[in-house]
C-alpha positions as CSV (number, residue, x, y, z in Angstrom):
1,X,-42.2,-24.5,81.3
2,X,-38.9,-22.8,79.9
3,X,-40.3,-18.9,79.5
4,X,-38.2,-16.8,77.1
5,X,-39.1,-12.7,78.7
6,X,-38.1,-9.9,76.6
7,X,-38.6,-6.6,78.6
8,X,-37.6,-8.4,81.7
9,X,-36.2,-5.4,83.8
10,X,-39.4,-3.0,83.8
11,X,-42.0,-2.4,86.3
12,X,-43.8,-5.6,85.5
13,X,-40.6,-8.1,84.2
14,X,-38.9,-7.5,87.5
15,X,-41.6,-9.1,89.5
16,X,-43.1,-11.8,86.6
17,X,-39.7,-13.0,86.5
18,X,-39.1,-14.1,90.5
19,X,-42.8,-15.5,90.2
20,X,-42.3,-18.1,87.4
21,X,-39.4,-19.4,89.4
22,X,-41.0,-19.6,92.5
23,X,-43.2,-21.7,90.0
24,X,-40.9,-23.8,88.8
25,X,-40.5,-22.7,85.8
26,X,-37.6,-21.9,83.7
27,X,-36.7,-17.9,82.9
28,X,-34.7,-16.9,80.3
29,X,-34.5,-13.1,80.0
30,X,-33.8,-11.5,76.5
31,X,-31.3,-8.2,76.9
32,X,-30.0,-5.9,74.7
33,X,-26.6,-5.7,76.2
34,X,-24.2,-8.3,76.3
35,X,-25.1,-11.3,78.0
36,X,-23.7,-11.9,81.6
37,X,-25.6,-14.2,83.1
38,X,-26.7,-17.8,82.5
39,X,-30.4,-17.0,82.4
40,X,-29.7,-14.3,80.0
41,X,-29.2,-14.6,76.1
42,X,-29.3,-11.1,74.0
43,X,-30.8,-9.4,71.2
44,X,-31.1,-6.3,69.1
45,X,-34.8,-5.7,68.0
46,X,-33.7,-3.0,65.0
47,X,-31.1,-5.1,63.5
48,X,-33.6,-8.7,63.7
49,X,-31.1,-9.9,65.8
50,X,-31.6,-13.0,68.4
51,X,-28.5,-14.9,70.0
52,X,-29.2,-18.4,68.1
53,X,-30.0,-20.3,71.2
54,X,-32.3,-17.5,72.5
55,X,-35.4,-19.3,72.1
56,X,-33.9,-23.3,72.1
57,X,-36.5,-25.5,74.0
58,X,-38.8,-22.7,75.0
59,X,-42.5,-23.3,75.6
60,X,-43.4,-19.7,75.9
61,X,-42.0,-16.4,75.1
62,X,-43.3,-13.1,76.8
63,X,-43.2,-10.4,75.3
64,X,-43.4,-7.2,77.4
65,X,-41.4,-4.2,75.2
66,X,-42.8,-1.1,75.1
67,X,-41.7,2.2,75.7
68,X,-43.7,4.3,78.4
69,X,-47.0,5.6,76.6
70,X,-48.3,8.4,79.8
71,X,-44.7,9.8,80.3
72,X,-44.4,13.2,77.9
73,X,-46.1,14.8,75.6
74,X,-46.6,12.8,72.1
75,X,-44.7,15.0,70.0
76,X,-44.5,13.3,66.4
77,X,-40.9,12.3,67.3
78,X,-42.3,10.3,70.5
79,X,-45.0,8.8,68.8
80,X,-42.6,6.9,66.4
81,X,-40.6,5.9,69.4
82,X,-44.3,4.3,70.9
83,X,-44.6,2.3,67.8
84,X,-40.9,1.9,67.3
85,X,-40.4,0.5,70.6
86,X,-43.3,-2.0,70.1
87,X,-44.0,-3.0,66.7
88,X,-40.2,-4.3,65.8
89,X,-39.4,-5.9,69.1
90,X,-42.8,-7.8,68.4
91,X,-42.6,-8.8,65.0
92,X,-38.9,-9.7,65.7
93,X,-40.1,-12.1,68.4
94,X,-43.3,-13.6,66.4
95,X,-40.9,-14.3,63.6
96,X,-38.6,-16.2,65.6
97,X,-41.9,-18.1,67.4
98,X,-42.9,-19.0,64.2
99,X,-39.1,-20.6,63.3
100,X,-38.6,-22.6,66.2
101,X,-42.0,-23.4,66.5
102,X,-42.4,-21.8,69.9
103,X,-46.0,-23.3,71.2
104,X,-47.1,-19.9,73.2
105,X,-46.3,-16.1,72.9
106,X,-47.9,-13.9,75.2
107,X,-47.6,-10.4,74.3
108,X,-48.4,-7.4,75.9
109,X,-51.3,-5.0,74.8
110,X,-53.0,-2.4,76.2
111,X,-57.0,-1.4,77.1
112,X,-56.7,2.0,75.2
113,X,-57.7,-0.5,72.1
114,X,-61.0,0.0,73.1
115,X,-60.6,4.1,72.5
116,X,-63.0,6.2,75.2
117,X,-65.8,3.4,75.9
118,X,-67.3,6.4,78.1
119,X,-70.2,4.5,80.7
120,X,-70.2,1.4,78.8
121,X,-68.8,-2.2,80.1
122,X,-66.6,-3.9,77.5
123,X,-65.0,-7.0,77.3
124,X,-62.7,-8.7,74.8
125,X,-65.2,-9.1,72.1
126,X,-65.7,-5.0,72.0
127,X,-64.2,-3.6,68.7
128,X,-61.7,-1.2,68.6
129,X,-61.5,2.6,69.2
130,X,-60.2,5.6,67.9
131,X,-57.5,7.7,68.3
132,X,-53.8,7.5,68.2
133,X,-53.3,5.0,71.2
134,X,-56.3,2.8,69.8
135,X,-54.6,3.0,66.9
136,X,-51.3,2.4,68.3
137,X,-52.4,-1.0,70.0
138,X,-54.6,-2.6,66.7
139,X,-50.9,-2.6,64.8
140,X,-49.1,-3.7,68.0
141,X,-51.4,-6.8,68.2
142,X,-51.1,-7.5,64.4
143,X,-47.6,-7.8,64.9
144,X,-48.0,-10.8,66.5
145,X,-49.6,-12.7,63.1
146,X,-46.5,-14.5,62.1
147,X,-46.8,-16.5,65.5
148,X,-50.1,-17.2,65.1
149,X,-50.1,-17.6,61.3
150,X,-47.4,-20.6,62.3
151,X,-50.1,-22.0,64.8
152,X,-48.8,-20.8,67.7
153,X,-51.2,-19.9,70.7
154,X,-50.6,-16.0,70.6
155,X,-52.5,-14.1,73.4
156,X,-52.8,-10.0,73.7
157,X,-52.7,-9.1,77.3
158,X,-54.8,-6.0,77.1
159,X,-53.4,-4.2,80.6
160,X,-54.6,-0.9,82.5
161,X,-53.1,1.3,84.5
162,X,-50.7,-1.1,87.1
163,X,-50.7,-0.1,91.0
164,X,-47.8,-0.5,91.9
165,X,-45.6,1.0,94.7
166,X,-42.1,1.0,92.3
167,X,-43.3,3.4,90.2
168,X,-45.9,3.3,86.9
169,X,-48.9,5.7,87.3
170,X,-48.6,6.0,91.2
171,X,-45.3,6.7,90.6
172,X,-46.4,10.0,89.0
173,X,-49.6,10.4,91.2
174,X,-48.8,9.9,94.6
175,X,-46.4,12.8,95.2
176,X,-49.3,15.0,93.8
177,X,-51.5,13.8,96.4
178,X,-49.1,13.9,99.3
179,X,-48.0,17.7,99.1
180,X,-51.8,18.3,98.7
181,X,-51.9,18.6,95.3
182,X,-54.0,15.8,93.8
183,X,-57.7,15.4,92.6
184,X,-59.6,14.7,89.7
185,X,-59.0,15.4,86.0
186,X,-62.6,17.2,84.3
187,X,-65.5,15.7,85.1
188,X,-64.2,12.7,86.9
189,X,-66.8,10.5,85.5
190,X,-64.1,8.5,83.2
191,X,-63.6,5.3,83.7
192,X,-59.8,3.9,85.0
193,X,-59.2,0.0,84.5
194,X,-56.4,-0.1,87.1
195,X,-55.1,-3.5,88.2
196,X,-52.3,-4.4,91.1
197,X,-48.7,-5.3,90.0
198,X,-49.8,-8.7,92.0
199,X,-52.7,-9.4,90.0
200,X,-50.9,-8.4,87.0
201,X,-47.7,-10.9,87.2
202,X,-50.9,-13.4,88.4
203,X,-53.1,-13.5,85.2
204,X,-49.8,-13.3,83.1
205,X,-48.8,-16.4,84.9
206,X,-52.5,-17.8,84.2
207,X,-52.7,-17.4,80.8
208,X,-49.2,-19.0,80.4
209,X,-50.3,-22.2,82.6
210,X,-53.7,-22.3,80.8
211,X,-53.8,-23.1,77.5
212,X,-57.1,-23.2,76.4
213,X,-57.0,-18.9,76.9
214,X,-55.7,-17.5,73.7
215,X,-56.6,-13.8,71.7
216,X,-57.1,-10.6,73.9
217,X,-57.7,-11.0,77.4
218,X,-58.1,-8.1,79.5
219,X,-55.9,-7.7,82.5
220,X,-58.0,-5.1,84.7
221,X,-59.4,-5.3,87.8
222,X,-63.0,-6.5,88.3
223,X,-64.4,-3.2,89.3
224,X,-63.2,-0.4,87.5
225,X,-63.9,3.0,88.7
226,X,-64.2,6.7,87.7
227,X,-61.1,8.8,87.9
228,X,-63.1,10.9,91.0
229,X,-63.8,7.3,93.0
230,X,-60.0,6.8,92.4
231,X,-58.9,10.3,93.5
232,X,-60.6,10.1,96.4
233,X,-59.4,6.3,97.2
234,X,-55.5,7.6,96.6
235,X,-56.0,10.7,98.6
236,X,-57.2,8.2,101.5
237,X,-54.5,5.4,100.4
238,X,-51.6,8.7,101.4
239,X,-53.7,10.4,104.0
240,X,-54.4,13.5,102.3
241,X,-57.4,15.2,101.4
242,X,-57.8,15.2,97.1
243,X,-60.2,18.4,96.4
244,X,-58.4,19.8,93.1
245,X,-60.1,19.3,90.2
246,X,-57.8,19.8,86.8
247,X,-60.2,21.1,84.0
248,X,-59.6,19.7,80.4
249,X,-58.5,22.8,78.8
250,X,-55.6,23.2,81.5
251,X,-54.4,19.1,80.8
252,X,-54.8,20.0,77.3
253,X,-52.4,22.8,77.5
254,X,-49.9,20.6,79.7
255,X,-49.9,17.3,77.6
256,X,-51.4,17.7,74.2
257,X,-53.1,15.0,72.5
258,X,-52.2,13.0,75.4
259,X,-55.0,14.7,77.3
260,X,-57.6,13.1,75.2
261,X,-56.7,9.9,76.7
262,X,-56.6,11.1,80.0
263,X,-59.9,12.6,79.8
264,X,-61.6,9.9,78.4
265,X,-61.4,6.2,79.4
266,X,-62.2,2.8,79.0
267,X,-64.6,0.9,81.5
268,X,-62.8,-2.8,80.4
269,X,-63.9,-5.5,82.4
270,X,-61.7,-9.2,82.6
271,X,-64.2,-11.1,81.2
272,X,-62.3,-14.2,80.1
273,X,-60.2,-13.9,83.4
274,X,-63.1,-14.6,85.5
275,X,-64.6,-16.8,82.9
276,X,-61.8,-19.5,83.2
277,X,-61.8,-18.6,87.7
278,X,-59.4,-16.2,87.9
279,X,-59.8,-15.2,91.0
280,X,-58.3,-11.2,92.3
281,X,-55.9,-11.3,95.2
282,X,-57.4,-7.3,94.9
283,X,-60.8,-6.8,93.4
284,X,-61.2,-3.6,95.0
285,X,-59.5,-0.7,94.1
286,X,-58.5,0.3,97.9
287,X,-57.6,-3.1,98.6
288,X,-54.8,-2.3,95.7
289,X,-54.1,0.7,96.6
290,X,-53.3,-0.6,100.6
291,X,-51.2,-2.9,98.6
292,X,-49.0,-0.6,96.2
293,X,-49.1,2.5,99.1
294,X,-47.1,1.2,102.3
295,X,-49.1,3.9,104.4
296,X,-52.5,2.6,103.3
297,X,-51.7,-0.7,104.5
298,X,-52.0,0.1,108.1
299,X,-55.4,2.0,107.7
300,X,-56.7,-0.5,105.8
C-alpha cells in the first residue's frame, strides 16, 4: 500500500514508519516544514493547507497528531492546545480523504474515552466516559466523519499508555524508580491499559492490512493491570525496590485536574484485536517492560 503518516516523527511514527517499509509498503510522511525529502510532502493543519500531491495514489492515511496529553498541568490554555493539536489536523486530513477518495484513514484515539471504568472490563462497544479527556477523545473521533461520511473505512485506534524505552510514560517513570523514588499513586487499585511500542506499531500495521476491521479498536495489552501490579513490575524492570505510595490529595496539588485521570483508569481490553488473531509479541506487562527497559531484559 502507499501510506500517507501525518505525525511521523513522534514516539510511535518513528518506529510505524521503518515497519511499513520493511513491509513493503509505500511511506509518505506529512511535515510541517518544508519538504526535503522524496518521501516527504508538507502541510499546515491551521491554515487547511496540504501540498496538492500529498495524498495522490494513497490507499491509507495515518493519522497520529496529537500534542502530549500527561505532560503538564491542564491549565485552560493547554487544554485548547489538546484539542487544537488534534481536532484540526484531523478534520483537515478527513476532508482531504473524503476528496481524493482515500479508501482507509486510521486515526489515533485514546482509551481515556471510556472515562474511569474502575474494576470493570470494557471493550469497544462500552460507551463513553466523563471528564475532560473522555470528552476530549468523543470530539477527536467525530472529526474523522467527513472520511467516513465519503465511505471511507475510518478506524479510531483507541491507545494506552505505550512502553517504550524512547521516552512516553516510562520516559517520565523510570528515573523515579531508579533514584528510589517510585511507587504507587492512591490506592493502586486503578486499572493501566499499557501496550509495547512493538505491539503498538503491530496492530497499527494490522488494522491497515485488514480491512474488514473498521470503528474503535483498542490498542492495549491483553492483560491490563492495577497501577500497584505495575509499580511493582517497573521497580523490578530497573532493579529498585517501589515502596512510596503518592496519596491523591498530594497528585492533586501537583497536577490538577490531571490527577483525576491519573487516579482513576480504564480496565480496556483489545477485543476486536484478538477477535480477528492478533496475536501480542508482549501479553504480559513484564514481558513489555524487559522489552522497553534494557536492564530488565537480562533478568528476564
Amino acid at each position: 500500500m502507499r501510506v500517507v503518516i501525518a505525525g511521523s516523527s513522534g514516539l510511535i511514527g518513528t518506529s510505524l514508519v521503518p515497519a511499513l517499509r520493511q513491509a513493503r509498503h509505500e511511506v509518505v510522511r506529512l511535515v510541517r516544514r518544508r519538504p526535503e525529502a522524496p518521501d516527504e510532502r508538507g502541510w499546515d493543519p491551521p491554515a487547511g493547507r496540504l501540498d496538492e500531491d500529498a495524498l495522490e495514489g494513497a490507499d491509507a492515511v495515518v493519522n497520529l497528531c496529537g500534542a502530549g496529553i500527561g505532560d503538564r498541568r491542564w491549565t485552560p490554555e493547554r487544554k485548547r492546545v489538546l484539542l487544537d493539536s488534534r481536532l484540526r489536523p484531523t478534520s483537515v486530513l478527513a476532508e482531504a480523504v473524503a476528496q481524493h477518495g482515500v479508501a482507509t484513514m486510521v486515526n489515533a484515539s485514546a482509551v481515556g474515552f471510556y472515562g474511569d471504568t474502575g474494576q470493570r472490563p470494557v471493550t469497544e462497544s462500552a460507551p463513553p466516559g466523563d471528564g475532560f479527556l473522555a470528552d476530549l477523545v468523543r470530539q477527536w473521533e467525530a472529526a474523522t466523519a467527513p472520511a467516513s461520511d465519503a465511505g471511507a473505512r475510518v478506524v479510531l485506534a483507541r491507545t494506552g499508555p505505550v512502553l517504550s524505552p524512547a521516552g512516553g510514560l516510562l520516559g517520565r517513570l523510570r528515573p523515579l524508580f531508579s533514584f528510589l523514588l517510585g511507587g504507587r499513586f492512591g490506592d493502586g487499585e486503578q486499572y493501566l491499559p499499557w501496550i509495547s511500542l512493538d505491539d503498538e506499531v503491530a496492530a497499527l500495521r494490522f488494522v491497515l492490512e485488514h480491512p474488514e476491521i473498521s470503528g474503535p479498536v483498542n490498542l492495549t495489552g491483553p492483560t491490563p493491570v492495577r497501577n500497584a501490579e505495575f509499580a511493582r513490575a517497573l521497580g523490578e524492570a530497573v532493579g529498585r525496590p517501589a515502596p512510596w505510595v503518592v496519596p491523591g490529595f498530594v497528585l492533586r496539588a501537583a497536577v490538577g485536574e490531571l490527577a483525576e485521570d491519573v487516579l482513576g483508569g480504564q480496565r480496556a481490553v483489545p477485543a476486536v484485536l484478538e477477535g480477528h488473531g492478533f496475536r501480542f509479541q508482549h501479553p504480559t506487562v513484564r514481558a513489555a517492560l524487559a522489552a522497553a527497559v534494557p536492564s530488565a531484559g537480562s533478568r528476564a
